[in-house]
Short mmCIF file of C-alpha atoms in Angstrom, two decimals:
data_model
loop_
_atom_site.label_atom_id
_atom_site.label_comp_id
_atom_site.label_asym_id
_atom_site.label_seq_id
_atom_site.Cartn_x
_atom_site.Cartn_y
_atom_site.Cartn_z
CA UNK X 469 -4.25 -25.77 -9.98
CA UNK X 470 -0.61 -25.51 -8.53
CA UNK X 471 0.78 -22.99 -11.11
CA UNK X 472 -2.39 -20.90 -10.38
CA UNK X 473 -1.81 -21.09 -6.70
CA UNK X 474 1.74 -19.94 -7.06
CA UNK X 475 0.88 -17.08 -9.44
CA UNK X 476 -1.66 -16.14 -7.01
CA UNK X 477 0.61 -15.93 -3.96
CA UNK X 478 3.15 -13.92 -6.11
CA UNK X 479 0.47 -11.59 -6.98
CA UNK X 480 -0.47 -11.09 -3.28
CA UNK X 481 3.30 -9.93 -2.44
CA UNK X 482 3.12 -7.70 -5.48
CA UNK X 483 -0.12 -6.17 -4.27
CA UNK X 484 1.28 -5.42 -0.81
CA UNK X 485 4.63 -3.92 -2.38
CA UNK X 486 2.39 -1.95 -4.56
CA UNK X 487 0.18 -0.53 -1.67
CA UNK X 488 3.44 0.41 0.41
CA UNK X 489 4.81 2.43 -2.78
CA UNK X 490 1.34 4.15 -3.40
CA UNK X 491 0.77 4.80 0.23
CA UNK X 492 3.54 7.51 0.15
CA UNK X 493 1.97 9.44 -2.81
CA UNK X 494 0.45 12.71 -2.13
CA UNK X 495 -3.04 11.83 -2.72
CA UNK X 496 -3.06 9.27 0.00
CA UNK X 497 -1.32 11.68 2.38
CA UNK X 498 -3.64 14.75 1.65
CA UNK X 499 -6.79 12.66 1.66
CA UNK X 500 -6.59 10.16 4.55
CA UNK X 501 -10.09 8.42 3.68
CA UNK X 502 -8.25 7.05 0.45
CA UNK X 503 -6.09 4.87 2.59
CA UNK X 504 -8.95 3.46 4.41
CA UNK X 505 -10.96 2.92 1.25
CA UNK X 506 -8.24 0.65 0.02
CA UNK X 507 -9.12 -2.48 2.30
CA UNK X 508 -12.69 -2.02 2.11
CA UNK X 509 -12.80 -1.49 -1.62
CA UNK X 510 -10.56 -4.61 -2.30
CA UNK X 511 -12.71 -6.72 0.08
CA UNK X 512 -15.99 -6.02 -1.57
CA UNK X 513 -14.58 -6.01 -5.24
CA UNK X 514 -12.60 -8.96 -4.99
CA UNK X 515 -15.56 -10.92 -3.99
CA UNK X 516 -17.76 -9.63 -6.90
CA UNK X 517 -15.19 -10.94 -9.10
CA UNK X 518 -14.67 -14.19 -7.67
CA UNK X 519 -18.32 -14.66 -7.90
CA UNK X 520 -18.19 -13.79 -11.57
CA UNK X 521 -15.69 -16.44 -12.41
CA UNK X 522 -17.64 -19.22 -10.30
CA UNK X 523 -20.82 -18.26 -12.22
CA UNK X 524 -18.97 -18.34 -15.79
CA UNK X 525 -17.08 -21.42 -14.94
CA UNK X 526 -20.31 -23.14 -13.89
CA UNK X 527 -22.03 -22.21 -17.07
CA UNK X 528 -18.98 -23.36 -19.12
CA UNK X 529 -18.81 -26.89 -17.71
CA UNK X 530 -22.72 -27.50 -17.97
CA UNK X 531 -22.54 -26.45 -21.53
CA UNK X 532 -24.17 -23.23 -21.31
CA UNK X 533 -21.46 -21.49 -23.35
CA UNK X 534 -21.42 -23.69 -26.06
CA UNK X 535 -23.68 -21.82 -28.56
CA UNK X 536 -22.88 -18.37 -29.57
CA UNK X 537 -26.34 -17.05 -28.90
CA UNK X 538 -26.25 -18.45 -25.22
CA UNK X 539 -22.75 -17.53 -25.21
CA UNK X 540 -23.28 -13.76 -25.87
CA UNK X 541 -26.40 -13.48 -23.63
CA UNK X 542 -24.43 -14.91 -20.60
CA UNK X 543 -21.34 -12.95 -21.12
CA UNK X 544 -22.70 -9.48 -22.23
CA UNK X 545 -25.15 -10.08 -19.43
CA UNK X 546 -22.52 -10.87 -16.58
CA UNK X 547 -20.45 -7.82 -17.55
CA UNK X 548 -23.53 -5.63 -17.29
CA UNK X 549 -24.31 -7.05 -13.82
CA UNK X 550 -20.47 -6.77 -12.71
CA UNK X 551 -20.86 -3.15 -13.65
CA UNK X 552 -23.90 -2.71 -11.56
CA UNK X 553 -22.18 -4.65 -8.58
CA UNK X 554 -18.85 -2.76 -9.03
CA UNK X 555 -20.50 0.67 -8.73
CA UNK X 556 -22.68 -0.11 -5.87
CA UNK X 557 -19.99 -1.73 -3.76
CA UNK X 558 -17.60 1.21 -4.32
CA UNK X 559 -20.17 3.72 -3.55
CA UNK X 560 -20.79 1.87 -0.16
CA UNK X 561 -16.84 1.53 0.29
CA UNK X 562 -16.50 5.12 -0.16
CA UNK X 563 -19.35 5.97 2.11
CA UNK X 564 -17.81 3.34 4.78
CA UNK X 565 -14.33 4.98 4.63
CA UNK X 566 -15.19 8.53 5.00
CA UNK X 567 -17.74 7.54 8.04
CA UNK X 568 -14.91 5.77 9.36
CA UNK X 569 -12.36 8.44 8.60
CA UNK X 570 -14.74 10.96 10.22
CA UNK X 571 -14.77 8.80 13.59
CA UNK X 572 -11.11 9.88 14.29
CA UNK X 573 -8.77 11.79 12.16
CA UNK X 574 -5.75 9.76 14.13
CA UNK X 575 -4.57 6.50 12.53
CA UNK X 576 -6.80 4.54 15.30
CA UNK X 577 -7.71 1.06 13.97
CA UNK X 578 -9.90 1.71 11.29
CA UNK X 579 -7.83 0.46 8.45
CA UNK X 580 -6.91 -2.58 10.36
CA UNK X 581 -10.22 -3.66 11.02
CA UNK X 582 -11.17 -3.73 7.48
CA UNK X 583 -8.16 -5.38 5.91
CA UNK X 584 -8.61 -8.67 3.86
CA UNK X 585 -5.29 -10.25 4.61
CA UNK X 586 -1.91 -9.79 6.35
CA UNK X 587 -0.18 -7.87 3.82
CA UNK X 588 -2.52 -4.89 4.02
CA UNK X 589 -2.17 -4.87 7.79
CA UNK X 590 1.61 -4.99 7.64
CA UNK X 591 1.85 -2.24 5.07
CA UNK X 592 -0.91 0.11 6.87
CA UNK X 593 0.86 -0.17 10.25
CA UNK X 594 3.83 2.23 9.72
CA UNK X 595 1.82 4.96 7.76
CA UNK X 596 1.29 8.31 9.36
CA UNK X 597 -2.26 9.69 9.25
CA UNK X 598 -1.53 13.34 9.23
CA UNK X 599 -4.33 15.93 8.63
CA UNK X 600 -4.05 18.46 5.44
CA UNK X 601 -6.42 21.10 5.28
CA UNK X 602 -8.92 19.81 3.03
CA UNK X 603 -12.65 20.37 3.63
CA UNK X 604 -15.18 17.43 4.05
CA UNK X 605 -17.13 18.01 0.76
CA UNK X 606 -14.13 18.05 -1.64
CA UNK X 607 -12.52 15.24 0.04
CA UNK X 608 -15.52 12.90 -0.07
CA UNK X 609 -16.00 13.95 -3.79
CA UNK X 610 -12.53 12.90 -4.72
CA UNK X 611 -12.98 9.38 -2.56
CA UNK X 612 -16.26 8.83 -4.17
CA UNK X 613 -15.15 9.65 -7.88
CA UNK X 614 -11.80 7.54 -7.22
CA UNK X 615 -13.78 4.66 -6.01
CA UNK X 616 -16.31 4.76 -8.92
CA UNK X 617 -14.01 5.16 -11.56
CA UNK X 618 -11.50 2.50 -10.44
CA UNK X 619 -14.46 -0.12 -9.79
CA UNK X 620 -15.75 0.61 -13.14
CA UNK X 621 -12.75 0.51 -15.12
CA UNK X 622 -11.59 -2.65 -13.19
CA UNK X 623 -14.88 -4.22 -13.94
CA UNK X 624 -14.50 -3.62 -17.58
CA UNK X 625 -10.91 -4.66 -17.82
CA UNK X 626 -10.85 -7.69 -15.53
CA UNK X 627 -14.41 -8.92 -16.48
CA UNK X 628 -13.49 -9.13 -19.92
CA UNK X 629 -10.53 -10.80 -19.24
CA UNK X 630 -12.14 -13.56 -17.07
CA UNK X 631 -15.14 -13.87 -19.62
CA UNK X 632 -12.23 -14.39 -22.31
CA UNK X 633 -10.26 -16.95 -19.92
CA UNK X 634 -13.15 -18.83 -19.29
CA UNK X 635 -14.06 -19.42 -22.90
CA UNK X 636 -10.52 -20.35 -23.88
CA UNK X 637 -10.45 -22.74 -21.00
CA UNK X 638 -13.45 -24.48 -22.55
CA UNK X 639 -11.87 -24.37 -26.05
CA UNK X 640 -8.91 -25.95 -24.73
CA UNK X 641 -10.79 -28.53 -22.51
CA UNK X 642 -9.31 -27.10 -19.39
CA UNK X 643 -11.60 -26.88 -16.31
CA UNK X 644 -11.98 -23.16 -15.44
CA UNK X 645 -12.95 -23.97 -12.00
CA UNK X 646 -9.28 -24.82 -11.18
CA UNK X 647 -7.87 -21.43 -12.49
CA UNK X 648 -10.49 -18.48 -12.64
CA UNK X 649 -11.31 -17.68 -9.15
CA UNK X 650 -8.05 -17.38 -7.58
CA UNK X 651 -6.91 -15.18 -10.38
CA UNK X 652 -9.70 -13.03 -10.29
CA UNK X 653 -9.20 -12.22 -6.81
CA UNK X 654 -5.31 -11.78 -7.22
CA UNK X 655 -5.57 -9.66 -10.55
CA UNK X 656 -8.45 -7.80 -9.11
CA UNK X 657 -6.59 -6.76 -6.22
CA UNK X 658 -3.80 -5.33 -8.24
CA UNK X 659 -5.86 -3.70 -11.02
CA UNK X 660 -8.22 -2.07 -8.60
CA UNK X 661 -5.35 -0.57 -6.31
CA UNK X 662 -3.45 0.59 -9.35
CA UNK X 663 -6.41 2.41 -10.74
CA UNK X 664 -7.25 3.80 -7.48
CA UNK X 665 -4.05 5.30 -6.83
CA UNK X 666 -3.65 6.71 -10.53
CA UNK X 667 -7.05 8.22 -10.53
CA UNK X 668 -6.85 9.87 -7.08
CA UNK X 669 -3.55 11.42 -8.24
CA UNK X 670 -5.14 12.70 -11.33
CA UNK X 671 -8.11 14.34 -9.46
CA UNK X 672 -6.37 15.83 -6.51
CA UNK X 673 -5.01 19.07 -8.15
CA UNK X 674 -8.44 19.60 -9.30
CA UNK X 675 -10.28 18.56 -6.13
CA UNK X 676 -12.07 21.71 -5.68
CA UNK X 677 -13.44 22.04 -9.23
CA UNK X 678 -16.67 20.64 -10.57
CA UNK X 679 -15.07 17.63 -12.31
CA UNK X 680 -14.58 15.12 -9.50
CA UNK X 681 -18.47 15.63 -8.77
CA UNK X 682 -19.56 15.52 -12.57
CA UNK X 683 -17.21 12.21 -12.91
CA UNK X 684 -19.28 10.58 -10.01
CA UNK X 685 -22.51 11.74 -11.62
CA UNK X 686 -21.46 10.10 -14.90
CA UNK X 687 -20.82 6.73 -13.31
CA UNK X 688 -23.98 7.20 -11.52
CA UNK X 689 -25.56 7.30 -14.85
CA UNK X 690 -23.62 4.38 -16.11
CA UNK X 691 -24.88 2.61 -13.33
CA UNK X 692 -28.44 3.07 -13.85
CA UNK X 693 -27.95 2.12 -17.80
CA UNK X 694 -26.01 -1.12 -16.60
CA UNK X 695 -29.07 -1.87 -14.22
CA UNK X 696 -31.52 -1.35 -16.95
CA UNK X 697 -29.43 -3.38 -19.29
CA UNK X 698 -29.14 -6.28 -16.88
CA UNK X 699 -32.89 -6.06 -16.15
CA UNK X 700 -33.54 -6.65 -19.83
CA UNK X 701 -31.45 -9.75 -19.72
CA UNK X 702 -33.17 -12.80 -19.23
CA UNK X 703 -29.87 -14.76 -18.20
CA UNK X 704 -28.65 -12.68 -15.57
CA UNK X 705 -31.47 -10.35 -14.21
CA UNK X 706 -32.41 -12.78 -11.14
CA UNK X 707 -29.05 -12.10 -9.93
CA UNK X 708 -29.52 -8.37 -9.46
CA UNK X 709 -30.99 -9.07 -5.92
CA UNK X 710 -28.91 -11.88 -4.82
CA UNK X 711 -25.84 -11.98 -2.82
CA UNK X 712 -25.68 -8.78 -1.24
CA UNK X 713 -26.07 -10.19 2.33
CA UNK X 714 -23.15 -12.33 1.47
CA UNK X 715 -20.87 -9.41 0.37
CA UNK X 716 -21.64 -7.24 3.54
CA UNK X 717 -21.60 -10.29 5.87
CA UNK X 718 -18.16 -11.25 4.39
CA UNK X 719 -16.84 -7.72 5.05
CA UNK X 720 -18.06 -8.15 8.58
CA UNK X 721 -16.14 -11.26 9.19
CA UNK X 722 -13.01 -9.77 7.51
CA UNK X 723 -13.23 -6.99 10.19
CA UNK X 724 -12.60 -9.53 12.75
CA UNK X 725 -9.60 -11.03 10.93
CA UNK X 726 -8.18 -7.33 10.75
CA UNK X 727 -8.67 -7.22 14.61
CA UNK X 728 -6.59 -10.44 15.07
CA UNK X 729 -3.91 -8.81 12.89
CA UNK X 730 -3.92 -5.68 14.89
CA UNK X 731 -3.61 -7.45 17.93
CA UNK X 732 -0.60 -9.79 16.93
CA UNK X 733 1.13 -8.29 13.69
CA UNK X 734 3.84 -6.13 15.76
CA UNK X 735 4.40 -9.12 18.44
CA UNK X 736 5.96 -11.63 15.94
CA UNK X 737 8.72 -11.35 13.39
CA UNK X 738 7.58 -11.56 10.00
CA UNK X 739 3.64 -12.10 10.91
CA UNK X 740 2.53 -9.89 7.93
CA UNK X 741 4.41 -12.23 5.46
CA UNK X 742 3.37 -15.30 6.82
CA UNK X 743 -0.20 -14.38 6.99
CA UNK X 744 0.09 -13.58 3.09
CA UNK X 745 0.53 -17.70 2.60
CA UNK X 746 -1.29 -19.33 5.54
CA UNK X 747 -4.32 -16.96 4.59
CA UNK X 748 -4.17 -16.32 0.91
CA UNK X 749 -3.38 -20.12 -0.43
CA UNK X 750 -5.99 -21.96 1.69
CA UNK X 751 -8.63 -19.17 0.86
CA UNK X 752 -7.99 -19.73 -2.84
CA UNK X 753 -7.81 -23.70 -2.81
CA UNK X 754 -11.24 -23.30 -0.78
CA UNK X 755 -12.50 -21.01 -3.76
CA UNK X 756 -11.39 -23.64 -6.18
CA UNK X 757 -13.36 -26.15 -4.39
CA UNK X 758 -16.45 -24.23 -3.76
CA UNK X 759 -16.42 -23.69 -7.64
CA UNK X 760 -15.83 -27.23 -8.35
CA UNK X 761 -18.64 -28.39 -5.93
CA UNK X 762 -20.99 -25.76 -7.31
CA UNK X 763 -20.34 -26.94 -11.11
CA UNK X 764 -21.04 -30.59 -9.79
CA UNK X 765 -24.44 -29.50 -8.17
CA UNK X 766 -25.54 -27.61 -10.97
CA UNK X 767 -24.74 -30.37 -13.54
CA UNK X 768 -26.42 -32.99 -11.44
CA UNK X 769 -29.55 -30.60 -11.42
CA UNK X 770 -29.30 -30.30 -14.94
CA UNK X 771 -29.18 -33.83 -15.61
CA UNK X 772 -31.84 -34.68 -13.33
CA UNK X 773 -34.05 -32.10 -15.34
CA UNK X 774 -33.01 -33.73 -18.56
CA UNK X 775 -33.71 -37.03 -16.96
CA UNK X 776 -37.22 -35.86 -16.27
CA UNK X 777 -37.93 -34.76 -19.78
CA UNK X 778 -36.43 -37.87 -21.06
CA UNK X 779 -33.53 -36.03 -23.06
CA UNK X 780 -30.68 -36.95 -20.45
CA UNK X 781 -27.15 -37.61 -22.14
CA UNK X 782 -25.72 -40.16 -19.84
CA UNK X 783 -22.12 -39.55 -20.76
CA UNK X 784 -22.45 -35.71 -19.61
CA UNK X 785 -23.98 -36.77 -16.50
CA UNK X 786 -21.38 -39.31 -15.64
CA UNK X 787 -18.60 -36.87 -16.53
CA UNK X 788 -19.67 -34.25 -14.17
CA UNK X 789 -19.76 -36.31 -11.15
CA UNK X 790 -17.53 -34.95 -8.71
CA UNK X 791 -15.66 -36.94 -5.97
CA UNK X 792 -15.45 -34.43 -3.03
CA UNK X 793 -12.73 -36.41 -0.92
CA UNK X 794 -10.48 -36.96 -3.78
CA UNK X 795 -10.57 -33.43 -5.09
CA UNK X 796 -9.99 -32.09 -1.51
CA UNK X 797 -7.23 -34.09 -0.89
CA UNK X 798 -5.67 -33.24 -4.32
CA UNK X 799 -6.03 -29.71 -3.78
CA UNK X 800 -4.43 -29.88 -0.19
CA UNK X 801 -1.61 -31.63 -1.62
CA UNK X 802 -1.04 -29.20 -4.68
CA UNK X 803 -1.34 -26.28 -2.21
CA UNK X 804 1.64 -27.45 0.17
CA UNK X 805 4.38 -27.25 -2.39
CA UNK X 806 3.35 -23.57 -2.86
CA UNK X 807 3.67 -22.96 0.90
CA UNK X 808 7.13 -24.38 1.05
CA UNK X 809 8.36 -22.47 -2.25
CA UNK X 810 6.95 -19.40 -0.34
CA UNK X 811 8.92 -20.21 2.62
CA UNK X 812 12.04 -20.81 0.67
CA UNK X 813 11.78 -17.62 -1.16
CA UNK X 814 11.39 -15.65 2.15
CA UNK X 815 14.46 -17.35 3.67
CA UNK X 816 16.56 -17.00 0.56
CA UNK X 817 16.02 -13.20 0.00
CA UNK X 818 16.63 -12.88 3.68
CA UNK X 819 13.37 -11.46 4.75
CA UNK X 820 13.30 -13.16 8.02
CA UNK X 821 14.96 -15.93 9.56
CA UNK X 822 13.11 -19.37 9.70
CA UNK X 823 14.13 -21.56 12.73
CA UNK X 824 13.25 -25.13 11.99
CA UNK X 825 11.02 -25.54 14.79
CA UNK X 826 8.96 -22.67 13.47
CA UNK X 827 8.88 -24.26 9.87
CA UNK X 828 7.43 -27.45 11.27
CA UNK X 829 4.47 -25.63 13.35
CA UNK X 830 4.03 -23.58 10.40
CA UNK X 831 3.66 -26.20 7.67
CA UNK X 832 1.29 -28.29 10.27
CA UNK X 833 -0.62 -25.13 10.91
CA UNK X 834 -0.80 -24.32 7.02
CA UNK X 835 -2.10 -27.86 6.39
CA UNK X 836 -4.70 -27.42 9.35
CA UNK X 837 -5.70 -24.19 7.79
CA UNK X 838 -6.16 -25.57 4.08
CA UNK X 839 -8.05 -28.60 5.51
CA UNK X 840 -10.36 -26.34 7.20
CA UNK X 841 -10.91 -24.17 4.46
CA UNK X 842 -11.90 -27.36 2.39
CA UNK X 843 -14.31 -28.43 5.22
CA UNK X 844 -15.75 -25.00 5.30
CA UNK X 845 -16.11 -24.73 1.34
CA UNK X 846 -17.79 -28.12 1.47
CA UNK X 847 -20.26 -27.40 4.23
CA UNK X 848 -21.18 -24.16 3.06
CA UNK X 849 -21.71 -25.12 -0.54
CA UNK X 850 -24.13 -27.63 0.41
CA UNK X 851 -25.85 -25.64 2.99
CA UNK X 852 -26.54 -22.72 0.63
CA UNK X 853 -27.70 -25.14 -2.05
CA UNK X 854 -30.08 -26.87 0.49
CA UNK X 855 -31.64 -23.50 1.00
CA UNK X 856 -32.01 -22.87 -2.79
CA UNK X 857 -29.21 -20.15 -2.77
CA UNK X 858 -26.67 -20.35 -5.62
CA UNK X 859 -23.29 -21.37 -3.99
CA UNK X 860 -21.83 -19.45 -6.97
CA UNK X 861 -23.36 -16.08 -5.69
CA UNK X 862 -23.27 -16.49 -1.93
CA UNK X 863 -20.27 -19.06 -0.86
CA UNK X 864 -17.24 -17.57 -2.17
CA UNK X 865 -17.41 -14.27 0.04
CA UNK X 866 -18.20 -16.12 3.29
CA UNK X 867 -15.69 -18.89 2.58
CA UNK X 868 -12.83 -16.43 1.71
CA UNK X 869 -13.60 -14.13 4.81
CA UNK X 870 -13.66 -17.13 7.26
CA UNK X 871 -10.31 -18.15 6.12
CA UNK X 872 -9.24 -14.83 6.42
CA UNK X 873 -9.99 -15.18 10.05
CA UNK X 874 -8.84 -18.86 10.73
CA UNK X 875 -5.47 -18.17 8.76
CA UNK X 876 -4.13 -15.43 11.14
CA UNK X 877 -5.53 -17.13 14.10
CA UNK X 878 -3.83 -20.50 13.54
CA UNK X 879 -0.63 -18.66 12.67
CA UNK X 880 -0.62 -17.21 16.26
CA UNK X 881 -0.80 -20.67 17.79
CA UNK X 882 2.22 -21.66 15.32
CA UNK X 883 4.31 -18.60 16.70
CA UNK X 884 3.24 -19.20 20.27
CA UNK X 885 4.27 -23.01 20.01
CA UNK X 886 7.53 -22.14 18.28
CA UNK X 887 8.16 -19.73 21.27
CA UNK X 888 7.59 -22.10 23.67
CA UNK X 889 10.01 -24.65 22.06
CA UNK X 890 12.58 -21.90 22.20
CA UNK X 891 12.59 -20.55 18.77
CA UNK X 892 13.52 -16.72 18.22
CA UNK X 893 10.28 -15.67 16.54
CA UNK X 894 8.71 -13.33 18.81
CA UNK X 895 9.61 -9.57 18.42
CA UNK X 896 12.36 -8.13 20.46
CA UNK X 897 9.98 -5.33 22.53
CA UNK X 898 8.17 -8.59 23.73
CA UNK X 899 11.24 -10.29 25.01
CA UNK X 900 12.27 -7.09 26.69
CA UNK X 901 9.08 -6.64 28.79
#
């Protein structure tokens, strides 16, 4: 788990750097809504990819992927389902971004309200939002076609990778619950962002031609085909109607996190960089915990069903028992070195000064955020399970968005306490006021 968390943190930093680079590309200056689209699309797309990884991990751990016929049905069905979800959420994200862009052509607070994490807010802040001559219809077409294309291609590439990773973990006797969910979120951000930038840049010179509209139509037809194929797959078709409320509810909660970042990101030195680790790592730890708890609940239900039928394999039921306190403490213990290594890296490369007082408060705040993330994960998983809702589908989006809100809020408290103790952590313009 520790290497996975470290890799995820590095991926978040790279995603922030990538966004900073592509935000200066001509397509993002010409079409304001593309920039607004980024955090909305990443939020929704990242959640469906985490759901996929959690479902497949649960299936692997309860033995549902051990036979070739069942494995083929689940993998192919989940890939078609992911395609349906990716195209649906990308269309919604395009509509939301265009509507928000229409509210005001000035920068306002649209992007910040929708951001998932600190690096997005930190990067979006200095970007000028200038208007370029381009009518509404071509702008919407390029936003929609770019979103659909990036989401669909990302679903194919990352979905196939996650399926292969889960199968390899099963083959090598590794627990995919410890690996897949954080990697899905991290790699999904990087891949979707890269594809969106490339596709938008390619489509911009031909924005007034019929090609973007034809591309959108083609992906709409692909979505219909994927929907019909999913309906025919008995393993996954019940999931077509599940989880949508959690996805869009998580987007609203993340909007509150974005407002916290909006209020404080310019008031504190390095707030965006610290928000990466205090929000991202506890969120990843919580997603691992959710995935493990969900697997344990599904395994217990499977064992109970086998016991009722008189076919229980006692060894399999005992091996799937989860001890939440031990697992939670272990996850907390392995996450702390990741945070400390990140602090050491930030200090070593000179990105910001780290007064000792602030480091102490930050470590305490990080531990508190991680502990709260684990508690929220435990409570939400069992809450959804009691209401006969699959935690693999409903829990991860809500849990990650709540941590997105808790992390920056606790980080603000760390900065204020350090400032009260005399540490130089408040931005210069506040000292001068």
